Structures are given as structure tokens and as C-alpha cells.
Tab-separated table of C-alpha atoms and ligand atoms in Angstrom:
chain	number	residue	atom	x	y	z
A	1258	MET	CA	-38.730	-58.096	43.770
A	1259	VAL	CA	-39.241	-59.298	40.223
A	1260	ASP	CA	-39.535	-56.760	37.397
A	1261	ILE	CA	-40.922	-57.696	34.024
A	1262	VAL	CA	-39.474	-55.505	31.294
A	1263	PRO	CA	-38.986	-55.529	27.543
A	1264	LEU	CA	-35.649	-57.045	26.657
A	1265	SER	CA	-34.904	-53.875	24.693
A	1266	SER	CA	-35.255	-51.609	27.741
A	1267	TYR	CA	-31.782	-52.384	29.040
A	1268	PRO	CA	-28.870	-50.089	28.119
A	1269	SER	CA	-27.151	-53.125	26.701
A	1270	TYR	CA	-29.459	-56.087	26.417
A	1271	ILE	CA	-26.634	-58.094	24.908
A	1272	ASP	CA	-25.413	-58.408	28.515
A	1273	LEU	CA	-28.621	-60.232	29.407
A	1274	LEU	CA	-28.650	-62.755	26.581
A	1275	PRO	CA	-26.328	-65.310	28.235
A	1276	SER	CA	-28.562	-65.284	31.359
A	1277	ILE	CA	-31.622	-65.829	29.192
A	1278	GLN	CA	-29.831	-68.692	27.493
A	1279	THR	CA	-28.963	-70.171	30.904
A	1280	CYS	CA	-32.606	-69.922	31.960
A	1281	ASN	CA	-33.624	-71.720	28.759
A	1282	ILE	CA	-31.048	-74.498	29.124
A	1283	THR	CA	-32.051	-75.008	32.760
A	1284	ASN	CA	-35.750	-75.374	31.995
A	1285	LEU	CA	-36.202	-76.790	28.499
A	1286	PRO	CA	-34.687	-79.374	26.160
A	1287	GLU	CA	-35.212	-77.068	23.161
A	1288	ASN	CA	-32.101	-74.875	23.134
A	1289	TYR	CA	-30.691	-72.296	20.726
A	1290	PHE	CA	-27.403	-70.695	19.743
A	1291	LEU	CA	-26.758	-67.325	21.374
A	1292	LYS	CA	-27.009	-65.638	17.978
A	1293	TYR	CA	-30.633	-66.785	17.700
A	1294	TYR	CA	-31.487	-64.832	20.861
A	1295	LEU	CA	-29.636	-61.857	19.439
A	1296	TYR	CA	-31.550	-62.171	16.168
A	1297	HIS	CA	-34.852	-61.994	18.082
A	1298	ALA	CA	-33.671	-59.034	20.154
A	1299	LEU	CA	-32.480	-57.067	17.137
A	1300	THR	CA	-35.299	-57.926	14.755
A	1301	TRP	CA	-38.347	-57.715	17.072
A	1302	PRO	CA	-37.065	-55.727	20.089
A	1303	GLN	CA	-40.583	-55.031	21.396
A	1304	LEU	CA	-41.770	-58.622	21.558
A	1305	SER	CA	-39.431	-60.368	23.994
A	1306	PHE	CA	-39.616	-59.757	27.733
A	1307	VAL	CA	-37.547	-60.765	30.727
A	1308	ALA	CA	-38.369	-61.242	34.383
A	1309	VAL	CA	-35.397	-59.973	36.362
A	1310	VAL	CA	-34.307	-59.647	39.944
A	1311	ARG	CA	-32.188	-56.521	40.091
A	1312	PRO	CA	-28.802	-56.589	41.829
A	1313	LYS	CA	-28.576	-54.881	45.191
A	1314	GLY	CA	-27.281	-51.337	44.651
A	1315	GLY	CA	-28.559	-51.151	41.071
A	1316	TYR	CA	-27.499	-52.191	37.622
A	1317	LYS	CA	-23.991	-51.147	36.572
A	1318	ALA	CA	-23.424	-52.085	32.935
A	1319	GLY	CA	-19.748	-52.705	32.356
A	1320	GLY	CA	-19.081	-51.984	36.021
A	1321	GLY	CA	-16.837	-53.905	38.394
A	1322	LYS	CA	-13.090	-54.228	38.503
A	1323	ALA	CA	-11.343	-55.505	35.390
A	1324	GLY	CA	-11.004	-59.269	35.680
A	1325	GLY	CA	-13.018	-59.173	38.922
A	1326	ASP	CA	-16.189	-61.044	39.747
A	1327	LEU	CA	-18.986	-59.483	37.757
A	1328	SER	CA	-21.711	-61.788	39.055
A	1329	GLY	CA	-24.221	-59.674	40.901
A	1330	GLN	CA	-23.548	-56.703	38.627
A	1331	TYR	CA	-26.278	-57.718	36.235
A	1332	PRO	CA	-29.906	-58.400	36.965
A	1333	LYS	CA	-30.612	-62.098	37.414
A	1334	VAL	CA	-32.961	-63.434	34.764
A	1335	VAL	CA	-35.628	-65.653	36.367
A	1336	GLY	CA	-37.910	-65.900	33.347
A	1337	TYR	CA	-38.227	-64.855	29.737
A	1338	VAL	CA	-40.455	-65.016	26.727
A	1339	LEU	CA	-38.676	-65.098	23.407
A	1340	ALA	CA	-41.081	-64.033	20.678
A	1341	LYS	CA	-41.069	-63.083	17.031
A	1342	MET	CA	-43.240	-62.311	14.054
A	1343	GLU	CA	-43.589	-65.215	11.661
A	1344	GLU	CA	-41.424	-64.254	8.718
A	1345	GLU	CA	-43.086	-66.371	6.056
A	1346	PRO	CA	-46.589	-67.192	7.305
A	1347	SER	CA	-47.920	-70.165	5.353
A	1348	ASP	CA	-51.488	-68.809	5.565
A	1349	GLY	CA	-50.408	-65.308	4.493
A	1350	MET	CA	-51.692	-63.871	7.793
A	1351	GLN	CA	-49.373	-61.563	9.707
A	1352	HIS	CA	-48.944	-63.265	13.085
A	1353	GLY	CA	-46.658	-63.607	16.072
A	1354	HIS	CA	-45.010	-66.751	17.391
A	1355	ILE	CA	-43.745	-67.700	20.843
A	1356	THR	CA	-40.351	-69.266	20.274
A	1357	SER	CA	-39.712	-70.089	23.913
A	1358	LEU	CA	-41.018	-69.381	27.395
A	1359	SER	CA	-39.679	-70.467	30.741
A	1360	VAL	CA	-39.517	-69.467	34.389
A	1361	MET	CA	-36.947	-70.689	36.916
A	1362	ARG	CA	-38.298	-73.231	39.419
A	1363	THR	CA	-37.561	-70.814	42.284
A	1364	HIS	CA	-40.022	-68.304	40.831
A	1365	ARG	CA	-42.870	-70.440	39.515
A	1366	ARG	CA	-46.575	-70.077	40.307
A	1367	LEU	CA	-46.188	-66.356	40.913
A	1368	GLY	CA	-47.917	-65.324	37.707
A	1369	ILE	CA	-44.659	-64.474	35.952
A	1370	ALA	CA	-45.257	-66.589	32.827
A	1371	GLU	CA	-48.777	-65.228	32.468
A	1372	ARG	CA	-47.506	-61.642	32.623
A	1373	LEU	CA	-44.649	-62.316	30.196
A	1374	MET	CA	-47.107	-63.825	27.733
A	1375	ARG	CA	-49.701	-61.067	28.044
A	1376	MET	CA	-47.070	-58.343	27.544
A	1377	SER	CA	-45.703	-60.030	24.452
A	1378	GLN	CA	-49.189	-60.604	23.025
A	1379	ARG	CA	-50.063	-56.937	23.511
A	1380	ALA	CA	-46.840	-55.826	21.819
A	1381	MET	CA	-47.546	-58.126	18.863
A	1382	ALA	CA	-51.019	-56.650	18.413
A	1383	GLU	CA	-50.051	-53.008	18.984
A	1384	SER	CA	-46.692	-52.840	17.215
A	1385	HIS	CA	-47.246	-55.329	14.419
A	1386	ARG	CA	-51.030	-55.642	14.128
A	1387	ALA	CA	-50.610	-59.393	14.485
A	1388	ASN	CA	-53.786	-61.324	13.650
A	1389	TYR	CA	-52.955	-64.056	16.104
A	1390	VAL	CA	-50.117	-65.592	18.104
A	1391	SER	CA	-49.081	-69.206	17.652
A	1392	LEU	CA	-46.912	-71.663	19.581
A	1393	HIS	CA	-46.023	-75.323	19.975
A	1394	VAL	CA	-46.102	-77.211	23.241
A	1395	ARG	CA	-45.373	-80.837	24.127
A	1396	VAL	CA	-48.544	-82.857	24.609
A	1397	SER	CA	-47.138	-84.029	27.974
A	1398	ASN	CA	-46.472	-80.477	29.268
A	1399	THR	CA	-49.491	-80.110	31.554
A	1400	ALA	CA	-48.300	-76.939	33.303
A	1401	ALA	CA	-47.700	-75.025	30.056
A	1402	LEU	CA	-50.872	-76.397	28.489
A	1403	ARG	CA	-52.953	-75.158	31.409
A	1404	LEU	CA	-51.278	-71.764	31.200
A	1405	TYR	CA	-51.926	-71.421	27.467
A	1406	ARG	CA	-55.410	-72.962	27.257
A	1407	ASP	CA	-57.043	-72.200	30.626
A	1408	THR	CA	-55.355	-68.969	31.703
A	1409	LEU	CA	-54.634	-67.259	28.374
A	1410	GLY	CA	-57.381	-68.703	26.174
A	1411	PHE	CA	-55.305	-70.364	23.447
A	1412	GLU	CA	-56.992	-73.045	21.358
A	1413	VAL	CA	-55.494	-76.228	19.973
A	1414	GLU	CA	-55.321	-75.862	16.219
A	1415	LYS	CA	-53.906	-79.334	15.496
A	1416	ILE	CA	-51.534	-82.010	16.770
A	1417	GLU	CA	-48.204	-82.134	14.978
A	1418	SER	CA	-46.925	-85.676	15.037
A	1419	LYS	CA	-43.302	-86.214	16.186
A	1420	TYR	CA	-42.679	-82.467	16.191
A	1421	TYR	CA	-39.917	-82.682	18.775
A	1422	ALA	CA	-36.448	-84.188	18.256
A	1423	ASP	CA	-37.214	-87.018	20.722
A	1424	GLY	CA	-40.358	-87.989	18.796
A	1425	GLU	CA	-42.976	-86.411	21.063
A	1426	ASP	CA	-46.048	-84.815	19.463
A	1427	ALA	CA	-46.828	-81.116	19.805
A	1428	TYR	CA	-50.042	-79.214	20.154
A	1429	ALA	CA	-50.019	-76.330	17.684
A	1430	MET	CA	-51.962	-73.625	19.513
A	1431	ARG	CA	-53.111	-70.144	18.650
A	1432	LEU	CA	-54.865	-67.123	20.134
A	1433	ASN	CA	-56.612	-64.386	18.165
A	1434	LEU	CA	-55.206	-60.897	18.867
A	1435	GLN	CA	-57.396	-58.696	16.708
A	1436	SER	CA	-59.385	-57.431	19.694
A	1437	MET	CA	-56.144	-55.856	20.974
A	1438	TRP	CA	-55.423	-53.829	17.840
A	1439	LEU	CA	-55.204	-50.094	18.360
A	1440	ASP	CA	-57.865	-48.005	16.620
A	1441	TRP	CA	-55.646	-45.126	15.480
A	1442	LYS	CA	-58.505	-43.171	13.912
A	1443	ALA	CA	-60.376	-43.173	17.234
A	1444	ILE	CA	-57.203	-42.261	19.162
A	1445	GLU	CA	-56.431	-39.352	16.830
A	1446	ALA	CA	-60.036	-38.137	16.963
A	1447	ARG	CA	-59.945	-38.248	20.785
A	1448	ASP	CA	-56.628	-36.343	20.850
A	1449	LYS	CA	-58.077	-33.645	18.567
A	1450	GLU	CA	-61.162	-33.369	20.769
A	1451	ASN	CA	-58.987	-33.011	23.891
A	1452	GLU	CA	-56.902	-30.317	22.202
A	1453	LYS	CA	-60.059	-28.420	21.243
A	1454	ASN	CA	-61.390	-28.620	24.813
A	1455	GLU	CA	-58.082	-27.355	26.209
A	1456	LYS	CA	-58.179	-24.348	23.852
A	1457	THR	CA	-61.785	-23.589	24.855
A	1458	ASP	CA	-60.799	-23.713	28.557
A	1459	GLU	CA	-57.935	-21.276	27.925
A	1460	THR	CA	-60.125	-18.695	26.156
A	1461	GLN	CA	-63.014	-18.873	28.636
A	1462	ASP	CA	-61.316	-17.032	31.575
A	1463	GLU	CA	-60.924	-13.582	30.011
A	1464	GLY	CA	-61.667	-11.364	33.006
A	1465	GLU	CA	-58.924	-9.047	34.302
A	1466	ALA	CA	-57.485	-10.214	37.619
A	1467	VAL	CA	-57.590	-7.554	40.329
A	1468	GLY	CA	-55.726	-6.833	43.579
A	1469	GLU	CA	-52.771	-9.047	44.436
A	1470	LEU	CA	-53.762	-11.494	41.708
A	1471	GLY	CA	-53.621	-8.734	39.121
A	1472	LYS	CA	-49.942	-7.983	39.761
A	1473	LYS	CA	-47.652	-9.405	37.122
A	1474	ASP	CA	-45.609	-12.241	38.559
A	1475	ASP	CA	-42.570	-12.960	36.338
A	1476	SER	CA	-41.556	-16.088	38.237
A	1477	LYS	CA	-44.881	-17.711	37.295
A	1478	ASP	CA	-44.271	-16.941	33.620
A	1479	GLN	CA	-40.901	-18.635	33.802
A	1480	GLU	CA	-42.405	-21.713	35.381
A	1481	ARG	CA	-45.075	-22.150	32.757
A	1482	MET	CA	-44.835	-25.635	31.267
A	1483	VAL	CA	-44.713	-26.108	27.538
A	1484	LYS	CA	-46.729	-29.026	26.269
A	1485	VAL	CA	-44.677	-30.992	23.778
A	1486	LYS	CA	-46.533	-33.213	21.402
A	1487	VAL	CA	-44.811	-36.523	20.927
A	1488	GLY	CA	-45.483	-38.229	17.605
A	1489	ARG	CA	-47.393	-41.274	18.709
A	1490	GLY	CA	-47.479	-42.572	15.149
A	1491	LEU	CA	-43.703	-42.669	15.133
A	1492	GLY	CA	-43.499	-45.681	17.429
A	1493	VAL	CA	-41.087	-48.525	17.101
A	1494	GLY	CA	-43.573	-50.233	14.794
A	1495	ASP	CA	-42.744	-47.700	12.088
A	1496	LEU	CA	-39.084	-48.541	12.294
A	1497	VAL	CA	-39.730	-52.181	11.513
A	1498	GLU	CA	-38.891	-53.085	7.972
A	1499	ARG	CA	-42.056	-54.433	6.443
A	1500	ASN	CA	-42.164	-57.429	4.205
A	1501	GLU	CA	-44.204	-55.933	1.383
A	1502	SER	CA	-44.538	-59.291	-0.323
A	1503	GLN	CA	-46.873	-60.433	2.489
A	1504	GLN	CA	-49.430	-57.746	1.776
A	1505	SER	CA	-51.643	-59.036	-0.959
B	195	LIG	N1	-49.482	-77.193	37.074
B	195	LIG	C1	-50.694	-76.845	36.615
B	195	LIG	N2	-50.998	-75.619	36.133
B	195	LIG	C2	-50.002	-74.711	36.086
B	195	LIG	C3	-48.693	-75.020	36.541
B	195	LIG	C4	-48.455	-76.328	37.054
B	195	LIG	N3	-47.257	-76.696	37.510
B	195	LIG	N4	-47.913	-73.939	36.357
B	195	LIG	C5	-48.695	-72.983	35.818
B	195	LIG	N5	-49.957	-73.445	35.654
B	195	LIG	C6	-51.102	-72.740	35.079
B	195	LIG	C7	-52.085	-72.390	36.182
B	195	LIG	O1	-53.353	-72.323	35.594
B	195	LIG	C8	-51.589	-71.018	36.611
B	195	LIG	O2	-52.573	-70.244	37.235
B	195	LIG	P1	-52.734	-70.366	38.850
B	195	LIG	O3	-51.362	-70.280	39.462
B	195	LIG	O4	-53.620	-69.200	39.170
B	195	LIG	O5	-53.360	-71.713	39.068
B	195	LIG	C9	-51.258	-70.403	35.285
B	195	LIG	O6	-50.684	-71.477	34.526
B	195	LIG	C10	-50.271	-69.229	35.368
B	195	LIG	O7	-49.126	-69.672	36.029
B	195	LIG	P2	-47.799	-68.794	36.160
B	195	LIG	O8	-47.488	-68.618	37.606
B	195	LIG	O9	-47.925	-67.566	35.332
B	195	LIG	O10	-46.744	-69.789	35.494
B	195	LIG	P3	-45.199	-69.899	35.876
B	195	LIG	O11	-44.600	-68.541	35.997
B	195	LIG	O12	-45.030	-70.812	37.004
B	195	LIG	O13	-44.606	-70.554	34.536
B	195	LIG	C11	-44.216	-72.347	32.991
B	195	LIG	C12	-45.261	-71.617	33.864
B	195	LIG	C13	-43.588	-71.332	32.036
B	195	LIG	C14	-44.932	-73.400	32.164
B	195	LIG	C15	-43.144	-72.957	33.942
B	195	LIG	O14	-43.708	-74.026	34.626
B	195	LIG	C16	-41.902	-73.455	33.198
B	195	LIG	O15	-40.963	-72.693	32.973
B	195	LIG	N6	-41.900	-74.736	32.834
B	195	LIG	C17	-40.731	-75.349	32.153
B	195	LIG	C18	-40.522	-74.748	30.788
B	195	LIG	C19	-41.748	-74.894	29.915
B	195	LIG	O16	-42.445	-75.917	29.935
B	195	LIG	N7	-42.001	-73.865	29.075
B	195	LIG	C20	-43.078	-73.867	28.097
B	195	LIG	C21	-42.680	-74.638	26.888
B	195	LIG	S1	-43.685	-74.298	25.468
B	195	LIG	C22	-42.945	-72.959	24.693
B	195	LIG	O17	-41.889	-72.538	25.094
B	195	LIG	C23	-43.655	-72.270	23.539
């Protein structure tokens, strides 16, 4: 079974980076130093996702005998999307960028690339309030073009002549993400309303219980759950260092 998870969800995602690099080298001519993957993972941990096949018996980070064969200890990466926020957007608009996407031949046409892309797009909109997501694709890459344009709804912004090292042109494509932004005011208002309704429910049943029900049952008191409010506003997005110079 293939799981699609954020790269950051692993106890040590550094373990996975070489497998992601292998997947990239196997599928694409545009390759990167390992430190570039690490830079993505550390700087925008929410935006990159991996499709993994877990090892039988579970994931054991650092497991295995010293010097022994560790293959099979780690999940096998069968696809990835490496994504980032554009650091110096030329148009001044905060937006995401797909650095690289690929899926191993053995696992193609299963919807993996579509899911990787959609998860990354959502994270860009929700964590970074990205206006849009951009990418480049070879004009000859029919499979990727169909995925981006027909399945995901990207539009060709322009053709960049000789964009690739071998002289091939690229389509510069983009997809608007504003419809995926979270409306925090509405979410907070809904939470307040729910809280109010819960309080009203609690105060409504004021009658004294009689008979067996009226007997005090200490074990029930002990089992009572305490609702803990988790600060939704304190998501990973707030831990991202903002580039104040981009906000005009
Ligand atoms: N031919 C035509 N359309 C295709 C093909 C294909 N070979 N593959 C995918 N599509 C389109 C289809 O519309 C498909 O929907 P459908 O299966 O319902 O018809 C849709 O894309 C979704 O397909 P997925 O199954 O999600 O795509 P997959 O997981 O197979 O991955 C990918 C597609 C990433 C393009 C894969 O073929 C691949 O890794 N290719 C080599 C690497 C590559 O070209 N990466 C993109 C470079 S651009 C960049 O990185 C920014």
C-alpha cells in the first residue's frame, strides 16, 4: 500500500532524502545536490510530500545491526513533490513553486502525482496564504502537461525559450490558490458558537436524578474527559520566518 505523507512527518526525514534523490535521478534530467532537498525540508517542511511503501514489520529509524543491510528498514519512496515558497517573487505576490515532481514507473497512473500536488497546493494556501503556485515543464512532457493542465487546472502563463540546459523550451504554468485560503474569522466565529451551544446544553438538564441514577458514582467522575483547547492559530505557519520586505 502506498501512503502519501508530509516529508516532515517522519521521525527523521533526513533518512528519506537519499531515496527522494534516487527517485528524482531515476525519473528526471533535472537533478539537485542533497543539500537542496534538505534546504526545502528545513525551510518549508509543510510543502513537500512523499509517496512511500512502508517496510514489512514497520519503520525502524536507526534500526538494524551495525554494518548490516539496512535496505528494507526504511520506507521505499515511490514518488515525491518537492515544493517551496518563492523567496523573491518578481511580481511581489507571495506564491508557491513546484521545484520537482516525479513518480516511479512502477507506480504511475495510480493518481499518486495528482494527490501529491493537491496536498502541496493545499499546504501552500493554508500555511502560507500563497496567491498561486507556479512551475516549469518541458514542452515535450505530455504526461506532466496533461496532469497540470487537464487534471489540476493549471494555465500556461508563457513559454520560456531554452529554459532547460539542453535547450528545450518550458511552459511556465500557474494555478490560483486563493479559493483555498482559510477564513480564520469565520472559523473562530464558528468555534465560539459551538462553545456557546455546548454551555447551553450543559445548563439545560438541571433536574435531580432519582433512583439508581441519583446515586453518586465516583468512577464516572474519574472518567470524565477534559476538553483541551489546542491553539489552532499556533500552527506551523506561525513558526515560519516571514520576509517582511515582501509586504508592501
Ligand atoms: N499520458 C497522458 N496523461 C497522463 C499520463 C501519461 N503517461 N500520466 C498522467 N497523466 C495525466 C492523466 O490525465 C491522469 O489522469 P488519468 O489517469 O485519470 O487519465 C492524470 O495526469 C493524473 O495522473 P497520475 O496517476 O496522478 O500521475 P502519475 O502518478 O502517473 O505521475 C508524472 C505523473 C509525475 C508526470 C509521472 O509520469 C512522472 O514521474 N514522469 C516523469 C517525471 C516528470 O515528468 N515529472 C514532471 C516534471 S515537471 C516538474 O517537476 C515541475
